[in-house]
Tab-separated table of C-alpha atoms in Angstrom:
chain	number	residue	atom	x	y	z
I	849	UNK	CA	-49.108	-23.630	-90.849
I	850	UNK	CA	-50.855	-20.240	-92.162
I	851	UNK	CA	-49.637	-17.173	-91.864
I	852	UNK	CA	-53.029	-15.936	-91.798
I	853	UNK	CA	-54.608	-16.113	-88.868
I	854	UNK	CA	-58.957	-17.254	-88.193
I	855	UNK	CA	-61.546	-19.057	-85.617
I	856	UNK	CA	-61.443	-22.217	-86.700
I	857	UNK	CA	-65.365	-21.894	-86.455
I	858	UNK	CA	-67.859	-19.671	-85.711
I	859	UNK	CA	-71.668	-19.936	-85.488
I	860	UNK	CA	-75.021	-18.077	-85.423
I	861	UNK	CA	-78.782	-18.339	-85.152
I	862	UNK	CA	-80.616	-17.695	-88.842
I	863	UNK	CA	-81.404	-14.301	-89.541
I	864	UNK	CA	-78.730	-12.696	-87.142
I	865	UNK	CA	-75.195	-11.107	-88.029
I	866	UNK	CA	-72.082	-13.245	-88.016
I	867	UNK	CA	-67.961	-11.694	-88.465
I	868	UNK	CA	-64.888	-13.497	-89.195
I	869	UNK	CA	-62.169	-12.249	-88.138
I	870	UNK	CA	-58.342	-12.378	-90.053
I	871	UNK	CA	-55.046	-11.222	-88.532
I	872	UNK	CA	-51.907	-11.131	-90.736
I	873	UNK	CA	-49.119	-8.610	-90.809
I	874	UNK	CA	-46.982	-6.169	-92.732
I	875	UNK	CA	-46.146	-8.808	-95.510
I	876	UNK	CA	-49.654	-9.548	-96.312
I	877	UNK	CA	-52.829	-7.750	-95.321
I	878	UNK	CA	-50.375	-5.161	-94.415
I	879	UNK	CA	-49.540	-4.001	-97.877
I	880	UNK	CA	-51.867	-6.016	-100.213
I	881	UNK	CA	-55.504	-6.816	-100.786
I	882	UNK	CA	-57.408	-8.968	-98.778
I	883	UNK	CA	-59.575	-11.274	-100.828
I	884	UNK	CA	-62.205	-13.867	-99.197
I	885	UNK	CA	-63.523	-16.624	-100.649
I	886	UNK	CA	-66.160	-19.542	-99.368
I	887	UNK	CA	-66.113	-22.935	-99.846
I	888	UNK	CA	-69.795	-25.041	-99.795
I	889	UNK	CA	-69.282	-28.531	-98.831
I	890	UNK	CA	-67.234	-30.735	-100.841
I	891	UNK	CA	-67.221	-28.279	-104.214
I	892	UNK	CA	-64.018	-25.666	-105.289
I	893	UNK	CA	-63.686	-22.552	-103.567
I	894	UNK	CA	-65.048	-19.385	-104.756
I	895	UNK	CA	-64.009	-15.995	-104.398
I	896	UNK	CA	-66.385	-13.961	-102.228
I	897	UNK	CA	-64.994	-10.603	-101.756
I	898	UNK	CA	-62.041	-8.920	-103.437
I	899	UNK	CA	-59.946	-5.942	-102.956
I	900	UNK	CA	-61.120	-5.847	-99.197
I	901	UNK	CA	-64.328	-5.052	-99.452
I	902	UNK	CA	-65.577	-5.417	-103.538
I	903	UNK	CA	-68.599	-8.033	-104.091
I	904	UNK	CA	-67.796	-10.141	-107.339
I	905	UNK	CA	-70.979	-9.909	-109.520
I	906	UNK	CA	-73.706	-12.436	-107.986
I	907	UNK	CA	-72.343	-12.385	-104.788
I	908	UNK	CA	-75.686	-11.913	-102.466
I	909	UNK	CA	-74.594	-7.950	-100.614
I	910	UNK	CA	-75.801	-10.051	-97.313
I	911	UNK	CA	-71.897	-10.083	-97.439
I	912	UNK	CA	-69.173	-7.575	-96.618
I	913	UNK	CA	-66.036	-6.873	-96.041
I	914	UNK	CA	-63.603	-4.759	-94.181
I	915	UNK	CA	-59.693	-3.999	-93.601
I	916	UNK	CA	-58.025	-2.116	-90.787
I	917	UNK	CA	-54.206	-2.428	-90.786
I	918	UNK	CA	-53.109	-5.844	-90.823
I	919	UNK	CA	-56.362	-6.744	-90.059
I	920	UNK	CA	-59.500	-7.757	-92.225
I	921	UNK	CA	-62.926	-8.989	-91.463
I	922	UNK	CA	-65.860	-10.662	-93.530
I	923	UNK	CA	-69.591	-9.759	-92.381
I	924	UNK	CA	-72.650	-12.137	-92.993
I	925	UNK	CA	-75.578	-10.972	-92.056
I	926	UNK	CA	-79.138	-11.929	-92.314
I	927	UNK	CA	-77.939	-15.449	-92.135
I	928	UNK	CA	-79.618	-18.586	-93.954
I	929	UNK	CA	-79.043	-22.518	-93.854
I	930	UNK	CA	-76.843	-21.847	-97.289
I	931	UNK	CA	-74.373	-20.000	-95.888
I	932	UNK	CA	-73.187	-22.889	-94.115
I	933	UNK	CA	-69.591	-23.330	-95.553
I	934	UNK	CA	-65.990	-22.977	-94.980
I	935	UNK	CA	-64.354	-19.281	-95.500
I	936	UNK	CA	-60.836	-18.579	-96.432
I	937	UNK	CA	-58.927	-14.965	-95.995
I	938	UNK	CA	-56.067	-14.562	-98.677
I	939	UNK	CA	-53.596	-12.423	-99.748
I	940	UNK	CA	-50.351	-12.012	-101.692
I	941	UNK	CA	-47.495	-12.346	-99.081
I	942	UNK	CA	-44.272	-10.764	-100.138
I	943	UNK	CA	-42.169	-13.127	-98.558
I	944	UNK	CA	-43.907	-15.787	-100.491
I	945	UNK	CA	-44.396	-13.778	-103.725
I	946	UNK	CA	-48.039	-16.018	-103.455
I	947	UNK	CA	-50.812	-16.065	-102.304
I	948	UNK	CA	-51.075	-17.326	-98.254
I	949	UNK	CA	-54.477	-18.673	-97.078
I	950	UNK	CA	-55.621	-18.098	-93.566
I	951	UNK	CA	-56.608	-22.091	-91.517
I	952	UNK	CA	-60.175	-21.575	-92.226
I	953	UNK	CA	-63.396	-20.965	-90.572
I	954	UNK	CA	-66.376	-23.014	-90.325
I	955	UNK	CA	-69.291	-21.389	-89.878
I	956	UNK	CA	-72.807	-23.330	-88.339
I	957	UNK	CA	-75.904	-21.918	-89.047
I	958	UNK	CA	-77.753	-22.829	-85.656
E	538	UNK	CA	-67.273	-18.041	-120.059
E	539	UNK	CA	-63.743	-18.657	-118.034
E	540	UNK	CA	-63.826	-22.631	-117.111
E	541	UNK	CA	-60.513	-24.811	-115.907
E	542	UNK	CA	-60.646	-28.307	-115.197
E	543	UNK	CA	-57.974	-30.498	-113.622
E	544	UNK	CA	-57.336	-33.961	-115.215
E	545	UNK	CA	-54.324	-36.423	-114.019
E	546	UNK	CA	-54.178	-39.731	-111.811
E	547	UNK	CA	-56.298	-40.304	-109.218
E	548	UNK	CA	-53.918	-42.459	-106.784
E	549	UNK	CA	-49.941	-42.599	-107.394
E	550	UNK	CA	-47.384	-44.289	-105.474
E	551	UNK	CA	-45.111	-43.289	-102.592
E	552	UNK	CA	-41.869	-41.503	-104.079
E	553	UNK	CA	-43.062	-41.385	-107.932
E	554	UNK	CA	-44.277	-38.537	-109.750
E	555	UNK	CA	-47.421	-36.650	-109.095
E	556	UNK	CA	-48.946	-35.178	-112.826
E	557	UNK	CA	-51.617	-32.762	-113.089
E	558	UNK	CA	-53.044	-30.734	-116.205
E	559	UNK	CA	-55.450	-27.937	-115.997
E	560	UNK	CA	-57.184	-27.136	-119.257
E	561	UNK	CA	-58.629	-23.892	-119.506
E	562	UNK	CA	-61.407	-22.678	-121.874
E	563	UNK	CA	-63.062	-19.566	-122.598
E	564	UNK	CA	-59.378	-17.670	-122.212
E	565	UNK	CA	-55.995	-17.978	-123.405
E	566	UNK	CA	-53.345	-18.672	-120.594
E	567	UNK	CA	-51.026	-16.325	-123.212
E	568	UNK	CA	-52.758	-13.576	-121.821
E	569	UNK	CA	-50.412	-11.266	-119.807
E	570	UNK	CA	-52.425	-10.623	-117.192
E	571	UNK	CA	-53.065	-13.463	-115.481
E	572	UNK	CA	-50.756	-16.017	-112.838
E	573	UNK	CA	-52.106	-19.794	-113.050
E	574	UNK	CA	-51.576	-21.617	-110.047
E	575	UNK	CA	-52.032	-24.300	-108.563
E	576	UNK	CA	-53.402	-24.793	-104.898
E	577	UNK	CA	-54.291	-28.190	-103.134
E	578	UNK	CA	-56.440	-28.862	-99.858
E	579	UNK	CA	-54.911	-32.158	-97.591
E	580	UNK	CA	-58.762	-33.743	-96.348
E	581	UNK	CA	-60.172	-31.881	-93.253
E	582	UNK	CA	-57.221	-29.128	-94.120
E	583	UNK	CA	-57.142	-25.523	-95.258
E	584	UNK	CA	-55.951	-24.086	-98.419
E	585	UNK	CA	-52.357	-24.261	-99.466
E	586	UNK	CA	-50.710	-22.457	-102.037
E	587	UNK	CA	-48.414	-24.926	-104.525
E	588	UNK	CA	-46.975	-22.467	-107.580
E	589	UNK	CA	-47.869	-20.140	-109.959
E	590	UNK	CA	-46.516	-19.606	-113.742
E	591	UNK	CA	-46.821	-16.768	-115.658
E	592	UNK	CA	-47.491	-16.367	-119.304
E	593	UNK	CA	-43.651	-15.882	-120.243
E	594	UNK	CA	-43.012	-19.166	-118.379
E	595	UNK	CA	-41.821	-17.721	-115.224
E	596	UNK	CA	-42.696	-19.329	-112.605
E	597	UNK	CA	-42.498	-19.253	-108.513
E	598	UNK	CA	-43.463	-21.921	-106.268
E	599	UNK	CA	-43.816	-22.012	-102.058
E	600	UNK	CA	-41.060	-22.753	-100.057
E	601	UNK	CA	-42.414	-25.555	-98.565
E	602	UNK	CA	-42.326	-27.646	-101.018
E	603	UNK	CA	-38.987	-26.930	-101.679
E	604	UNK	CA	-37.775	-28.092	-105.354
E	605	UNK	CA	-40.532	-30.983	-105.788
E	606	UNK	CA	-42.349	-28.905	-107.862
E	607	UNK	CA	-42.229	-27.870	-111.598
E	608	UNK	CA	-44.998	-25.942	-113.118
E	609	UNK	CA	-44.975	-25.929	-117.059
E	610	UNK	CA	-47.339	-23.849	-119.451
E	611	UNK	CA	-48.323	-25.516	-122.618
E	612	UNK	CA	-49.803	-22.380	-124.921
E	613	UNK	CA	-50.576	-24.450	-128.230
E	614	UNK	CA	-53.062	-26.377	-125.735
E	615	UNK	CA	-54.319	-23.969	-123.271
E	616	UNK	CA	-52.783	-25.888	-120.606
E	617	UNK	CA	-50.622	-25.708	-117.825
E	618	UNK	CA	-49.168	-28.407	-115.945
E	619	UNK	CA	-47.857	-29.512	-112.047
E	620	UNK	CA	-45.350	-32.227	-111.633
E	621	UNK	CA	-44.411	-32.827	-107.744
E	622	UNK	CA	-41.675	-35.221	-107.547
E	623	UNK	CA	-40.963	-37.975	-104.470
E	624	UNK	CA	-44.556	-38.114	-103.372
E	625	UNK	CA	-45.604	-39.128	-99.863
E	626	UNK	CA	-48.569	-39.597	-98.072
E	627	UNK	CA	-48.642	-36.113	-97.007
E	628	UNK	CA	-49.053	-34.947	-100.438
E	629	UNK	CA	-52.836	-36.576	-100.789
E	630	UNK	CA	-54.791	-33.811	-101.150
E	631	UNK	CA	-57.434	-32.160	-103.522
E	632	UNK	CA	-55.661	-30.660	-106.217
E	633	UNK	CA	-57.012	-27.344	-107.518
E	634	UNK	CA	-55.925	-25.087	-110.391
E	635	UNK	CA	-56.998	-21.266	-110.559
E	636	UNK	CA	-56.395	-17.858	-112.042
E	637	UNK	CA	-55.225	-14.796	-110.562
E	638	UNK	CA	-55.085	-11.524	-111.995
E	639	UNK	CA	-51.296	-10.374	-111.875
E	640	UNK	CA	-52.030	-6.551	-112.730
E	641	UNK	CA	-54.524	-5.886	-110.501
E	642	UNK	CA	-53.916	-4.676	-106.725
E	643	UNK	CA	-56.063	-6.982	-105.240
E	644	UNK	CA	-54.273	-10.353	-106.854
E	645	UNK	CA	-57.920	-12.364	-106.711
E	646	UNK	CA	-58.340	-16.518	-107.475
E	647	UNK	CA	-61.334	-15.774	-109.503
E	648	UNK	CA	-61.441	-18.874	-111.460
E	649	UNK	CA	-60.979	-22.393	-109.911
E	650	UNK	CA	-61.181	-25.570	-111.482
E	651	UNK	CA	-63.193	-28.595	-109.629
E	652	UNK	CA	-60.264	-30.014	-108.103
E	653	UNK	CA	-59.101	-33.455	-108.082
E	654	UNK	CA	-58.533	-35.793	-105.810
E	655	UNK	CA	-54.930	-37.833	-105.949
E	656	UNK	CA	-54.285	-40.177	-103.202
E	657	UNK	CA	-50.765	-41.149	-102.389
E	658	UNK	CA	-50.760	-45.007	-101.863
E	659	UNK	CA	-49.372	-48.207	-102.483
């Protein structure tokens, strides 16, 4: 069960603007960093965005991201066929004193 | 560059011994700065966080798993280990080791190994 809450899926026309949303609280997005990271079909994880918003070098800036509170959000926009993947919020918790996942979205390129 | 790769047994029987190694290249796991964990992903599931261990040896592991799990740190190798005891079917799942900056504020997985898949299974 995550502590981190997100739409199991989401999904968008190419070319348009697509947000996931994640919903923690004080314990995690709260006080700490939110950090996102997308998953491609059957390969590893790999971070996306750190420190809420930051774009790891070679990370296309068709992405984004944004914290409010215990709140965070990823932006895609300009969509392609690529982006098709699984995306994971994360954050230390400090009831955990780890890092807690959100469930997940799957995003659909229509 | 940074590269970790998993290595262990691909299937393992109910209540044995799960055994995992990450080797990591291109960085020492002495390094101060850094947690190694280790993460795993059931099929169709999300994420879940397994352990970390530090580069003194300390180590912290989730909750859920309660005491099945012992994480190890092998420096002379540039390795670090997972052993999760009294295995069940609920523990197949893609294995995945990672690092995570410990000084920084934002606490990212910025490495990740391949992951490997160990089914549970007689």
């Amino acid at each position: 069960q995550s502590v981190l809450t997100q739409p199991p899926s989401v999904s968008e026309a190419p070319r348009q603007r697509v947000t996931i949303s994640c919903s923690g609280s004080s314990s995690n997005i709260g006080n700490h960093a939110v950090n996102w990271y997308q998953q491609l079909p059957g390969k590893a994880p790999k971070l996306l965005i750190y420190y809420d918003d930051l774009l790891p070098s070679g990370v296309s800036d068709r992405f984004s991201g944004s914290k409010s509170g215990t709140s965070a959000s990823l932006a895609i926009s300009g969509l392609q066929s690529e982006d098709e993947a699984d995306y994971y919020c994360a954050a230390w918790d400090d009831s955990l004193n780890g890092v807690i996942f959100g469930g997940g979205t799957k995003l659909t390129v229509l | 560059q940074v590269q970790l790769q998993e290595s262990g047994p691909g299937l393992v029987k109910p209540s044995e011994t799960l055994s995992l190694t990450c080797t990591v290249s291109g960085f020492s796991v002495s390094s101060g700065d850094y947690y190694w964990n280790w993460i795993r992903q059931a099929p169709g599931k999300g994420l879940e966080w397994i352990g970390y261990i530090y580069h003194s040896g300390s180590t912290n592991n989730n909750p859920s798993l309660k005491t099945r799990v012992i994480i190890s740190l092998d420096t002379s190798k540039n390795q670090f280990s997972l052993k999760l005891n009294s295995v069940t079917a609920a523990d197949t799942a893609v294995y995945y080791c990672a690092r995570q900056s410990s000084s920084s504020r934002h606490k990212s997985l910025d490495y990740w190994g391949q992951g490997t898949l160990v089914t549970v299974s007689s």
